[in-house]
mmCIF file of C-alpha atoms and ligand atoms in Angstrom:
data_model
loop_
_atom_site.group_PDB
_atom_site.id
_atom_site.type_symbol
_atom_site.label_atom_id
_atom_site.label_comp_id
_atom_site.label_asym_id
_atom_site.label_seq_id
_atom_site.Cartn_x
_atom_site.Cartn_y
_atom_site.Cartn_z
ATOM 1 C CA MET A 1 152.505 83.472 2.299
ATOM 2 C CA GLY A 2 152.252 79.968 3.784
ATOM 3 C CA GLY A 3 148.857 80.779 5.144
ATOM 4 C CA GLY A 4 146.907 83.807 3.960
ATOM 5 C CA THR A 5 146.607 84.722 0.325
ATOM 6 C CA LEU A 6 149.068 84.375 -2.509
ATOM 7 C CA SER A 7 148.485 86.377 -5.652
ATOM 8 C CA GLY A 8 150.319 85.216 -8.752
ATOM 9 C CA MET A 9 149.999 86.752 -12.211
ATOM 10 C CA THR A 10 146.534 85.388 -12.586
ATOM 11 C CA LEU A 11 145.942 83.136 -9.607
ATOM 12 C CA THR A 12 144.754 83.958 -6.094
ATOM 13 C CA ILE A 13 145.148 81.255 -3.453
ATOM 14 C CA THR A 14 142.915 81.808 -0.428
ATOM 15 C CA ARG A 15 143.131 79.836 2.782
ATOM 16 C CA LEU A 16 139.743 78.648 4.067
ATOM 17 C CA THR A 17 138.477 79.550 7.512
ATOM 18 C CA ALA A 18 135.309 78.197 9.093
ATOM 19 C CA ASP A 19 133.602 81.625 8.991
ATOM 20 C CA ASP A 20 134.377 82.338 5.315
ATOM 21 C CA ALA A 21 131.298 80.779 3.675
ATOM 22 C CA ALA A 22 132.106 82.229 0.221
ATOM 23 C CA SER A 23 135.573 80.627 0.031
ATOM 24 C CA ILE A 24 134.256 77.326 1.356
ATOM 25 C CA GLU A 25 131.586 77.337 -1.382
ATOM 26 C CA GLN A 26 134.234 78.103 -4.049
ATOM 27 C CA TRP A 27 136.508 75.337 -2.741
ATOM 28 C CA PHE A 28 133.532 72.980 -2.872
ATOM 29 C CA GLN A 29 132.716 73.926 -6.489
ATOM 30 C CA ALA A 30 136.273 73.259 -7.678
ATOM 31 C CA THR A 31 136.529 70.010 -5.720
ATOM 32 C CA GLU A 32 133.168 68.803 -6.978
ATOM 33 C CA GLU A 33 134.158 69.377 -10.658
ATOM 34 C CA VAL A 34 137.254 67.239 -10.072
ATOM 35 C CA ARG A 35 135.367 64.528 -8.164
ATOM 36 C CA ARG A 36 132.814 64.156 -10.961
ATOM 37 C CA HIS A 37 135.651 63.806 -13.478
ATOM 38 C CA GLU A 38 138.024 61.603 -11.460
ATOM 39 C CA VAL A 39 136.021 59.528 -8.970
ATOM 40 C CA PRO A 40 132.264 59.959 -9.585
ATOM 41 C CA HIS A 41 131.571 56.945 -7.347
ATOM 42 C CA PHE A 42 133.147 58.707 -4.331
ATOM 43 C CA PRO A 43 130.858 60.315 -1.749
ATOM 44 C CA PRO A 44 130.900 64.096 -2.311
ATOM 45 C CA MET A 45 132.150 66.609 0.228
ATOM 46 C CA THR A 46 129.664 69.329 1.163
ATOM 47 C CA PRO A 47 130.271 72.901 2.340
ATOM 48 C CA ALA A 48 128.761 71.936 5.726
ATOM 49 C CA LEU A 49 131.231 69.080 6.057
ATOM 50 C CA VAL A 50 134.180 71.325 5.183
ATOM 51 C CA ARG A 51 133.053 73.819 7.842
ATOM 52 C CA GLN A 52 132.849 70.999 10.396
ATOM 53 C CA PHE A 53 136.338 69.756 9.488
ATOM 54 C CA LEU A 54 137.791 73.272 9.763
ATOM 55 C CA THR A 55 136.102 73.827 13.135
ATOM 56 C CA HIS A 56 137.236 70.483 14.591
ATOM 57 C CA PRO A 57 140.800 69.728 13.447
ATOM 58 C CA TYR A 58 142.571 66.528 14.449
ATOM 59 C CA PRO A 59 145.216 66.949 17.159
ATOM 60 C CA GLY A 60 148.843 66.799 15.994
ATOM 61 C CA ARG A 61 147.950 67.953 12.471
ATOM 62 C CA LEU A 62 147.941 71.333 10.785
ATOM 63 C CA HIS A 63 145.582 70.964 7.860
ATOM 64 C CA LEU A 64 145.442 74.023 5.604
ATOM 65 C CA TRP A 65 142.752 74.171 2.935
ATOM 66 C CA HIS A 66 142.937 76.628 0.017
ATOM 67 C CA VAL A 67 140.888 77.502 -3.026
ATOM 68 C CA ALA A 68 142.580 78.800 -6.187
ATOM 69 C CA LEU A 69 140.731 81.548 -8.055
ATOM 70 C CA ARG A 70 141.429 82.990 -11.479
ATOM 71 C CA ASP A 71 139.575 86.178 -12.319
ATOM 72 C CA GLY A 72 137.328 85.435 -9.336
ATOM 73 C CA MET A 73 136.426 81.969 -10.634
ATOM 74 C CA PRO A 74 137.343 78.818 -8.660
ATOM 75 C CA VAL A 75 139.755 76.762 -10.802
ATOM 76 C CA GLY A 76 141.288 74.376 -8.285
ATOM 77 C CA ARG A 77 142.280 73.650 -4.738
ATOM 78 C CA VAL A 78 145.461 73.000 -2.806
ATOM 79 C CA ASP A 79 145.280 71.381 0.621
ATOM 80 C CA VAL A 80 148.332 70.853 2.783
ATOM 81 C CA ASN A 81 148.664 68.552 5.765
ATOM 82 C CA LEU A 82 151.506 69.068 8.252
ATOM 83 C CA PRO A 83 151.989 66.630 11.119
ATOM 84 C CA THR A 84 153.084 68.706 14.123
ATOM 85 C CA GLU A 85 154.234 66.061 16.638
ATOM 86 C CA ASP A 86 155.727 63.250 14.541
ATOM 87 C CA ASN A 87 156.794 62.976 10.888
ATOM 88 C CA LEU A 88 158.169 66.508 11.207
ATOM 89 C CA LYS A 89 159.949 66.438 7.842
ATOM 90 C CA THR A 90 156.767 65.462 6.019
ATOM 91 C CA LEU A 91 154.181 67.520 4.175
ATOM 92 C CA SER A 92 151.365 65.779 2.329
ATOM 93 C CA PHE A 93 149.209 67.662 -0.116
ATOM 94 C CA THR A 94 146.370 67.472 -2.617
ATOM 95 C CA ILE A 95 146.444 69.604 -5.743
ATOM 96 C CA GLU A 96 143.397 69.501 -7.989
ATOM 97 C CA VAL A 97 142.624 71.585 -11.059
ATOM 98 C CA ASP A 98 139.149 71.761 -12.588
ATOM 99 C CA PRO A 99 139.354 69.666 -15.827
ATOM 100 C CA ARG A 100 138.218 72.714 -17.871
ATOM 101 C CA PHE A 101 141.353 74.654 -16.882
ATOM 102 C CA ARG A 102 144.103 72.044 -17.158
ATOM 103 C CA ARG A 103 147.412 72.304 -19.053
ATOM 104 C CA GLN A 104 147.568 76.051 -18.469
ATOM 105 C CA GLY A 105 150.221 75.974 -15.751
ATOM 106 C CA ILE A 106 147.805 76.184 -12.790
ATOM 107 C CA GLY A 107 149.013 72.854 -11.346
ATOM 108 C CA ARG A 108 152.613 74.105 -11.388
ATOM 109 C CA GLN A 109 151.615 77.349 -9.639
ATOM 110 C CA LEU A 110 149.811 75.374 -6.950
ATOM 111 C CA LEU A 111 152.880 73.180 -6.504
ATOM 112 C CA ASP A 112 155.028 76.318 -6.129
ATOM 113 C CA PHE A 113 152.664 77.345 -3.346
ATOM 114 C CA VAL A 114 153.118 73.929 -1.676
ATOM 115 C CA LEU A 115 156.899 74.356 -1.935
ATOM 116 C CA SER A 116 156.629 77.742 -0.233
ATOM 117 C CA VAL A 117 154.605 76.221 2.644
ATOM 118 C CA ALA A 118 157.198 73.413 2.908
ATOM 119 C CA ALA A 119 159.991 75.997 3.152
ATOM 120 C CA ASP A 120 158.077 78.016 5.778
ATOM 121 C CA HIS A 121 157.655 74.892 7.929
ATOM 122 C CA GLY A 122 161.031 73.234 7.267
ATOM 123 C CA ARG A 123 159.512 70.223 5.495
ATOM 124 C CA THR A 124 161.704 68.200 3.122
ATOM 125 C CA VAL A 125 159.592 65.144 2.246
ATOM 126 C CA LEU A 126 156.553 65.884 0.078
ATOM 127 C CA MET A 127 153.830 63.312 -0.503
ATOM 128 C CA SER A 128 150.760 63.206 -2.680
ATOM 129 C CA HIS A 129 148.611 60.772 -4.630
ATOM 130 C CA SER A 130 146.865 60.471 -7.974
ATOM 131 C CA ALA A 131 144.638 58.167 -10.012
ATOM 132 C CA LEU A 132 146.146 55.021 -11.493
ATOM 133 C CA SER A 133 144.805 52.789 -14.284
ATOM 134 C CA LEU A 134 144.957 49.059 -13.625
ATOM 135 C CA PRO A 135 144.096 46.210 -16.024
ATOM 136 C CA GLY A 136 140.500 45.088 -15.576
ATOM 137 C CA LEU A 137 139.335 48.397 -14.105
ATOM 138 C CA PRO A 138 137.789 51.395 -15.908
ATOM 139 C CA ALA A 139 140.560 53.591 -17.394
ATOM 140 C CA ARG A 140 141.403 56.642 -15.270
ATOM 141 C CA ASP A 141 142.623 60.081 -16.288
ATOM 142 C CA GLU A 142 146.337 59.764 -15.568
ATOM 143 C CA ALA A 143 147.096 63.490 -15.687
ATOM 144 C CA GLY A 144 148.197 63.250 -12.047
ATOM 145 C CA ALA A 145 150.819 60.639 -12.888
ATOM 146 C CA ALA A 146 152.142 62.744 -15.785
ATOM 147 C CA PHE A 147 152.193 65.805 -13.529
ATOM 148 C CA GLY A 148 153.987 63.932 -10.717
ATOM 149 C CA ALA A 149 156.623 62.629 -13.122
ATOM 150 C CA ALA A 150 157.053 66.080 -14.729
ATOM 151 C CA THR A 151 157.583 67.762 -11.363
ATOM 152 C CA GLY A 152 160.214 65.460 -9.842
ATOM 153 C CA PHE A 153 158.114 63.002 -7.822
ATOM 154 C CA SER A 154 158.754 59.254 -7.677
ATOM 155 C CA SER A 155 155.861 56.840 -7.571
ATOM 156 C CA THR A 156 155.553 54.608 -4.525
ATOM 157 C CA LEU A 157 152.944 52.280 -3.147
ATOM 158 C CA PRO A 158 149.994 51.701 -5.477
ATOM 159 C CA GLU A 159 146.681 51.268 -3.644
ATOM 160 C CA VAL A 160 143.402 49.722 -4.785
ATOM 161 C CA GLN A 161 139.961 50.815 -3.702
ATOM 162 C CA ARG A 162 137.464 47.985 -3.230
ATOM 163 C CA ARG A 163 133.732 48.247 -2.667
ATOM 164 C CA LEU A 164 131.248 45.900 -1.029
ATOM 165 C CA GLU A 165 127.663 46.284 -2.295
ATOM 166 C CA LEU A 166 125.666 45.309 0.762
ATOM 167 C CA ALA A 167 122.598 44.196 -1.231
ATOM 168 C CA SER A 168 124.687 41.489 -2.913
ATOM 169 C CA VAL A 169 126.486 40.058 0.114
ATOM 170 C CA ASP A 170 126.507 36.257 -0.004
ATOM 171 C CA GLU A 171 125.369 35.195 3.474
ATOM 172 C CA ALA A 172 126.374 31.537 2.975
ATOM 173 C CA VAL A 173 129.936 32.545 2.032
ATOM 174 C CA LEU A 174 130.215 34.797 5.099
ATOM 175 C CA ALA A 175 128.879 32.026 7.369
ATOM 176 C CA ASP A 176 131.446 29.533 5.983
ATOM 177 C CA LEU A 177 134.278 32.044 6.391
ATOM 178 C CA LEU A 178 133.231 32.756 9.946
ATOM 179 C CA ALA A 179 133.052 29.071 10.886
ATOM 180 C CA SER A 180 136.500 28.342 9.473
ATOM 181 C CA ALA A 181 137.949 31.444 11.198
ATOM 182 C CA TRP A 182 136.549 30.407 14.594
ATOM 183 C CA ALA A 183 138.082 26.951 14.108
ATOM 184 C CA LYS A 184 141.530 28.557 14.350
ATOM 185 C CA ALA A 185 140.737 31.198 16.968
ATOM 186 C CA GLU A 186 140.424 29.141 20.114
ATOM 187 C CA GLY A 187 141.457 31.112 23.210
ATOM 188 C CA TYR A 188 140.150 34.459 21.925
ATOM 189 C CA ARG A 189 136.880 36.246 22.628
ATOM 190 C CA LEU A 190 135.313 39.148 20.760
ATOM 191 C CA VAL A 191 134.529 42.621 22.055
ATOM 192 C CA ARG A 192 132.338 45.087 20.168
ATOM 193 C CA TRP A 193 131.757 48.754 20.666
ATOM 194 C CA HIS A 194 130.381 51.861 19.053
ATOM 195 C CA ASP A 195 132.309 55.209 18.986
ATOM 196 C CA ASP A 196 134.289 55.691 22.223
ATOM 197 C CA THR A 197 136.547 52.787 23.187
ATOM 198 C CA PRO A 198 135.788 51.256 26.604
ATOM 199 C CA ASP A 199 138.336 52.197 29.305
ATOM 200 C CA ASP A 200 139.763 48.702 29.644
ATOM 201 C CA LEU A 201 140.569 48.496 25.904
ATOM 202 C CA VAL A 202 141.871 51.968 25.131
ATOM 203 C CA ASP A 203 145.536 51.270 25.961
ATOM 204 C CA GLY A 204 145.453 48.135 23.815
ATOM 205 C CA MET A 205 143.936 50.153 20.975
ATOM 206 C CA ALA A 206 146.617 52.821 21.266
ATOM 207 C CA TYR A 207 149.332 50.154 21.187
ATOM 208 C CA LEU A 208 147.932 48.460 18.074
ATOM 209 C CA ASP A 209 147.320 51.819 16.387
ATOM 210 C CA SER A 210 150.935 52.847 16.910
ATOM 211 C CA ARG A 211 152.032 49.611 15.182
ATOM 212 C CA LEU A 212 150.044 50.252 12.034
ATOM 213 C CA VAL A 213 152.668 52.250 10.211
ATOM 214 C CA THR A 214 155.464 49.831 11.004
ATOM 215 C CA ASP A 215 153.397 46.735 10.208
ATOM 216 C CA ALA A 216 151.339 47.697 7.150
ATOM 217 C CA PRO A 217 153.007 47.780 3.717
ATOM 218 C CA MET A 218 154.193 51.346 3.052
ATOM 219 C CA GLY A 219 156.367 50.848 -0.049
ATOM 220 C CA ASP A 220 159.105 53.492 -0.108
ATOM 221 C CA LEU A 221 156.977 56.086 1.669
ATOM 222 C CA GLN A 222 158.940 57.663 4.528
ATOM 223 C CA VAL A 223 156.395 57.340 7.304
ATOM 224 C CA GLU A 224 157.138 57.202 11.044
ATOM 225 C CA ALA A 225 154.834 55.794 13.724
ATOM 226 C CA GLU A 226 152.337 58.383 14.966
ATOM 227 C CA LEU A 227 151.922 59.352 18.587
ATOM 228 C CA ALA A 228 149.238 57.077 20.058
ATOM 229 C CA ASP A 229 148.349 56.887 23.724
ATOM 230 C CA ARG A 230 145.223 56.952 25.866
ATOM 231 C CA ALA A 231 144.998 60.757 25.970
ATOM 232 C CA ARG A 232 145.466 61.056 22.215
ATOM 233 C CA MET A 233 142.874 58.356 21.505
ATOM 234 C CA ARG A 234 140.359 60.241 23.642
ATOM 235 C CA GLU A 235 141.110 63.540 21.868
ATOM 236 C CA ILE A 236 140.580 61.889 18.488
ATOM 237 C CA GLU A 237 137.287 60.358 19.614
ATOM 238 C CA GLN A 238 136.090 63.813 20.641
ATOM 239 C CA VAL A 239 137.013 65.289 17.244
ATOM 240 C CA GLU A 240 135.224 62.469 15.464
ATOM 241 C CA ARG A 241 132.082 63.000 17.514
ATOM 242 C CA ASP A 242 132.230 66.740 16.759
ATOM 243 C CA ARG A 243 132.665 65.994 13.061
ATOM 244 C CA GLY A 244 129.593 63.730 12.979
ATOM 245 C CA ARG A 245 131.567 60.548 12.374
ATOM 246 C CA MET A 246 130.297 57.254 13.818
ATOM 247 C CA THR A 247 132.460 54.196 14.341
ATOM 248 C CA TRP A 248 131.739 50.491 14.815
ATOM 249 C CA ARG A 249 134.597 48.418 16.175
ATOM 250 C CA THR A 250 135.165 44.764 16.920
ATOM 251 C CA GLY A 251 138.259 43.486 18.673
ATOM 252 C CA ALA A 252 139.663 40.074 19.646
ATOM 253 C CA VAL A 253 140.935 39.673 23.220
ATOM 254 C CA HIS A 254 143.445 36.957 24.098
ATOM 255 C CA GLU A 255 141.692 35.277 27.022
ATOM 256 C CA GLN A 256 144.816 34.096 28.820
ATOM 257 C CA THR A 257 146.494 37.521 28.995
ATOM 258 C CA GLY A 258 143.526 39.851 28.534
ATOM 259 C CA GLN A 259 145.473 41.581 25.758
ATOM 260 C CA LEU A 260 143.701 43.191 22.794
ATOM 261 C CA ALA A 261 145.124 41.138 19.923
ATOM 262 C CA ALA A 262 143.253 42.595 16.931
ATOM 263 C CA PHE A 263 140.682 45.180 15.971
ATOM 264 C CA THR A 264 138.906 46.607 12.972
ATOM 265 C CA ALA A 265 136.633 49.599 12.326
ATOM 266 C CA ILE A 266 133.828 50.672 10.003
ATOM 267 C CA THR A 267 132.955 54.370 9.960
ATOM 268 C CA THR A 268 130.092 56.428 8.589
ATOM 269 C CA HIS A 269 129.318 60.106 8.445
ATOM 270 C CA ASP A 270 125.890 61.401 9.403
ATOM 271 C CA SER A 271 125.682 63.550 6.247
ATOM 272 C CA ILE A 272 126.271 60.605 3.834
ATOM 273 C CA PRO A 273 123.765 57.972 4.954
ATOM 274 C CA TRP A 274 124.327 55.545 2.021
ATOM 275 C CA HIS A 275 128.076 55.175 2.489
ATOM 276 C CA ALA A 276 130.627 53.660 4.902
ATOM 277 C CA TRP A 277 134.391 53.119 5.031
ATOM 278 C CA GLN A 278 136.055 49.925 6.135
ATOM 279 C CA GLN A 279 139.035 51.349 8.028
ATOM 280 C CA ILE A 280 142.189 49.656 9.222
ATOM 281 C CA THR A 281 142.314 46.139 10.573
ATOM 282 C CA ILE A 282 145.311 45.384 12.777
ATOM 283 C CA VAL A 283 146.411 42.048 14.218
ATOM 284 C CA ASP A 284 149.267 42.076 16.734
ATOM 285 C CA PRO A 285 152.198 40.145 15.180
ATOM 286 C CA ASP A 286 152.316 37.948 18.328
ATOM 287 C CA HIS A 287 148.777 36.787 17.584
ATOM 288 C CA ARG A 288 148.869 36.181 13.851
ATOM 289 C CA GLY A 289 147.902 32.846 12.298
ATOM 290 C CA HIS A 290 144.584 32.592 14.168
ATOM 291 C CA ARG A 291 142.354 34.146 11.489
ATOM 292 C CA LEU A 292 141.725 37.065 13.829
ATOM 293 C CA GLY A 293 141.739 39.568 10.949
ATOM 294 C CA THR A 294 138.948 37.638 9.200
ATOM 295 C CA LEU A 295 137.076 37.094 12.434
ATOM 296 C CA VAL A 296 136.938 40.715 13.572
ATOM 297 C CA LYS A 297 136.081 41.971 10.084
ATOM 298 C CA LEU A 298 133.211 39.538 9.622
ATOM 299 C CA GLU A 299 131.767 40.083 13.075
ATOM 300 C CA ASN A 300 132.122 43.845 12.746
ATOM 301 C CA LEU A 301 130.330 43.741 9.401
ATOM 302 C CA ARG A 302 127.518 41.711 10.961
ATOM 303 C CA MET A 303 127.050 44.198 13.816
ATOM 304 C CA PHE A 304 127.288 47.150 11.432
ATOM 305 C CA ARG A 305 124.681 45.808 8.999
ATOM 306 C CA ALA A 306 122.238 45.074 11.800
ATOM 307 C CA GLU A 307 122.559 48.612 13.159
ATOM 308 C CA SER A 308 122.877 50.569 9.895
ATOM 309 C CA PRO A 309 120.300 49.214 7.460
ATOM 310 C CA GLY A 310 120.386 52.399 5.331
ATOM 311 C CA VAL A 311 124.010 51.974 4.221
ATOM 312 C CA GLU A 312 124.349 50.615 0.673
ATOM 313 C CA VAL A 313 128.111 50.330 0.098
ATOM 314 C CA ILE A 314 131.311 49.985 2.100
ATOM 315 C CA ASP A 315 134.575 51.192 0.533
ATOM 316 C CA THR A 316 138.115 50.356 1.545
ATOM 317 C CA PHE A 317 141.673 51.015 0.332
ATOM 318 C CA ASN A 318 144.514 48.491 0.484
ATOM 319 C CA ALA A 319 148.127 48.738 -0.595
ATOM 320 C CA ALA A 320 148.280 46.591 -3.753
ATOM 321 C CA GLU A 321 150.980 44.472 -2.058
ATOM 322 C CA ASN A 322 148.888 43.738 1.065
ATOM 323 C CA SER A 323 147.887 40.297 -0.189
ATOM 324 C CA TYR A 324 146.652 39.000 3.182
ATOM 325 C CA MET A 325 144.105 41.790 3.699
ATOM 326 C CA ILE A 326 143.098 41.758 0.025
ATOM 327 C CA ALA A 327 142.407 38.013 0.186
ATOM 328 C CA ILE A 328 140.079 38.563 3.157
ATOM 329 C CA ASN A 329 138.300 41.421 1.400
ATOM 330 C CA ASP A 330 137.899 39.407 -1.814
ATOM 331 C CA GLN A 331 136.370 36.507 0.098
ATOM 332 C CA MET A 332 133.926 38.871 1.803
ATOM 333 C CA GLY A 333 132.776 40.159 -1.597
ATOM 334 C CA PHE A 334 134.692 43.453 -1.902
ATOM 335 C CA ARG A 335 135.434 44.146 -5.600
ATOM 336 C CA PRO A 336 138.062 46.529 -7.064
ATOM 337 C CA VAL A 337 136.649 49.819 -8.372
ATOM 338 C CA CYS A 338 139.700 52.019 -8.878
ATOM 339 C CA ALA A 339 143.353 52.472 -8.006
ATOM 340 C CA ALA A 340 145.599 55.262 -6.792
ATOM 341 C CA GLN A 341 149.320 55.915 -6.807
ATOM 342 C CA ASN A 342 151.261 57.540 -3.978
ATOM 343 C CA TRP A 343 153.996 60.028 -4.882
ATOM 344 C CA GLN A 344 156.984 61.251 -2.921
ATOM 345 C CA ARG A 345 159.662 63.865 -3.500
ATOM 346 C CA GLU A 346 162.577 64.741 -1.241
ATOM 347 C CA LEU A 347 163.720 68.343 -1.341
HETATM 348 C C1 LIG B 401 147.555 66.840 -12.033
HETATM 349 C C2 LIG B 401 146.848 68.205 -12.187
HETATM 350 C C3 LIG B 401 146.846 68.915 -10.834
HETATM 351 C C4 LIG B 401 147.647 69.030 -13.207
HETATM 352 O O1 LIG B 401 147.062 70.333 -13.292
HETATM 353 P P1 LIG B 401 147.412 71.301 -14.539
HETATM 354 O O2 LIG B 401 146.960 72.653 -14.186
HETATM 355 O O3 LIG B 401 146.886 70.705 -15.788
HETATM 356 O O4 LIG B 401 149.006 71.227 -14.531
HETATM 357 P P2 LIG B 401 150.027 72.103 -15.401
HETATM 358 O O5 LIG B 401 149.312 72.750 -16.545
HETATM 359 O O6 LIG B 401 150.768 73.004 -14.480
HETATM 360 O O7 LIG B 401 150.997 70.956 -15.968
HETATM 361 C C5 LIG B 401 152.345 70.822 -15.567
HETATM 362 C C6 LIG B 401 152.995 69.708 -16.346
HETATM 363 O O8 LIG B 401 152.493 68.422 -15.922
HETATM 364 C C7 LIG B 401 152.468 67.525 -17.056
HETATM 365 N N1 LIG B 401 151.066 67.152 -17.325
HETATM 366 C C8 LIG B 401 149.970 67.599 -16.658
HETATM 367 N N2 LIG B 401 148.865 66.983 -17.169
HETATM 368 C C9 LIG B 401 149.272 66.166 -18.153
HETATM 369 C C10 LIG B 401 148.609 65.288 -19.058
HETATM 370 N N3 LIG B 401 147.266 65.118 -19.016
HETATM 371 N N4 LIG B 401 149.349 64.574 -19.932
HETATM 372 C C11 LIG B 401 150.689 64.719 -19.998
HETATM 373 N N5 LIG B 401 151.385 65.566 -19.183
HETATM 374 C C12 LIG B 401 150.678 66.268 -18.278
HETATM 375 C C13 LIG B 401 153.046 68.290 -18.225
HETATM 376 O O9 LIG B 401 154.450 68.048 -18.225
HETATM 377 C C14 LIG B 401 152.728 69.723 -17.822
HETATM 378 O O10 LIG B 401 153.567 70.643 -18.450
HETATM 379 P P3 LIG B 401 153.241 71.150 -19.967
HETATM 380 O O11 LIG B 401 151.765 71.457 -20.003
HETATM 381 O O12 LIG B 401 154.105 72.348 -20.101
HETATM 382 O O13 LIG B 401 153.586 70.011 -20.858
HETATM 383 C C15 LIG B 401 145.398 68.005 -12.712
HETATM 384 O O14 LIG B 401 145.435 67.186 -13.861
HETATM 385 C C16 LIG B 401 144.480 67.359 -11.699
HETATM 386 O O15 LIG B 401 143.815 68.051 -10.924
HETATM 387 N N6 LIG B 401 144.423 65.999 -11.655
HETATM 388 C C17 LIG B 401 143.641 65.299 -10.633
HETATM 389 C C18 LIG B 401 144.278 65.381 -9.233
HETATM 390 C C19 LIG B 401 145.716 64.900 -9.213
HETATM 391 O O16 LIG B 401 146.050 63.834 -9.713
HETATM 392 N N7 LIG B 401 146.606 65.696 -8.588
HETATM 393 C C20 LIG B 401 148.055 65.441 -8.610
HETATM 394 C C21 LIG B 401 148.641 65.089 -7.329
HETATM 395 S S1 LIG B 401 150.398 64.774 -7.534
#
């Protein structure tokens, strides 16, 4: 168990490998049924993308993907993510059951499988996530919340997904925001780059990256800082290139010290040309109060739009309590589309 195949009374759980096209296709079918039911606005995975992800794993992570079959038919998936260099007590997972096969005990069987992987790897903190309904947003299927509560998880850290429709961006609003941000950002200059980080900025990036977990709101989630240094940043860049991911970054450098004080990133994937993600924005605590978060986001968006005219929407997730980042996103025109709830259980 813990890796290969688990056969229950009726369920077979098969771990995906890059050369097993049939299992990848079955995993895709189950995942696609759930996506259409839960988050139809999300960009779909494709079998080709799954193969790429399996072939090029991130360093410091053991990511195990499985499809659940009943009588040869894909009915769900269970994916497990094990950090291997930090967060060594943690296991995060995704369990999804095709809506046509719910309330038949499949979810519980998949959770039993997760528990067996946790035991095999000595993990005692389990984390997952599910849809959440929020006032003013379309109602979501809250089966995940009921399942989490029924299986001993506590809810932590709600997050909201926001989307910017690029055709409806208000240029005058962005120009005003930019002017008022610059008014407070004297003594900083901007740097912009695409994909690999220039040599003189990579240590600053690693430093800011390692701060993310300690600085961003995490609710009660037990998350430790991840390993981040020059070598690791370079390894990650290589994986992203291999996976077909492209990144646009803008940073703010403090002129007096030459220190990288803030950065942000927008990413796209070559197989989903209409879609982009606004990723993290980090401002060093020593440099807050200068509108650097707003500045780098706006300038990054400007560069991105000029270079990626085919992209129609940019999505982002924020912890519901991250009022500073949400205020910036709201001003830029990002609008809430759905919400998610994080879950945690200590064994
Ligand atoms: C959550 C999910 C995996 C449950 O799958 P499932 O096969 O229906 O789960 P089970 O049949 O094993 O249900 C186990 C228990 O969870 C609770 N539960 C599950 N769905 C529920 C619902 N819609 N309403 C109320 N309780 C529910 C019940 O207590 C259920 O036991 P019972 O049927 O004996 O009353 C499935 O709904 C799903 O894929 N949702 C989307 C993804 C997601 O949110 N994953 C959860 C991550 S924590």
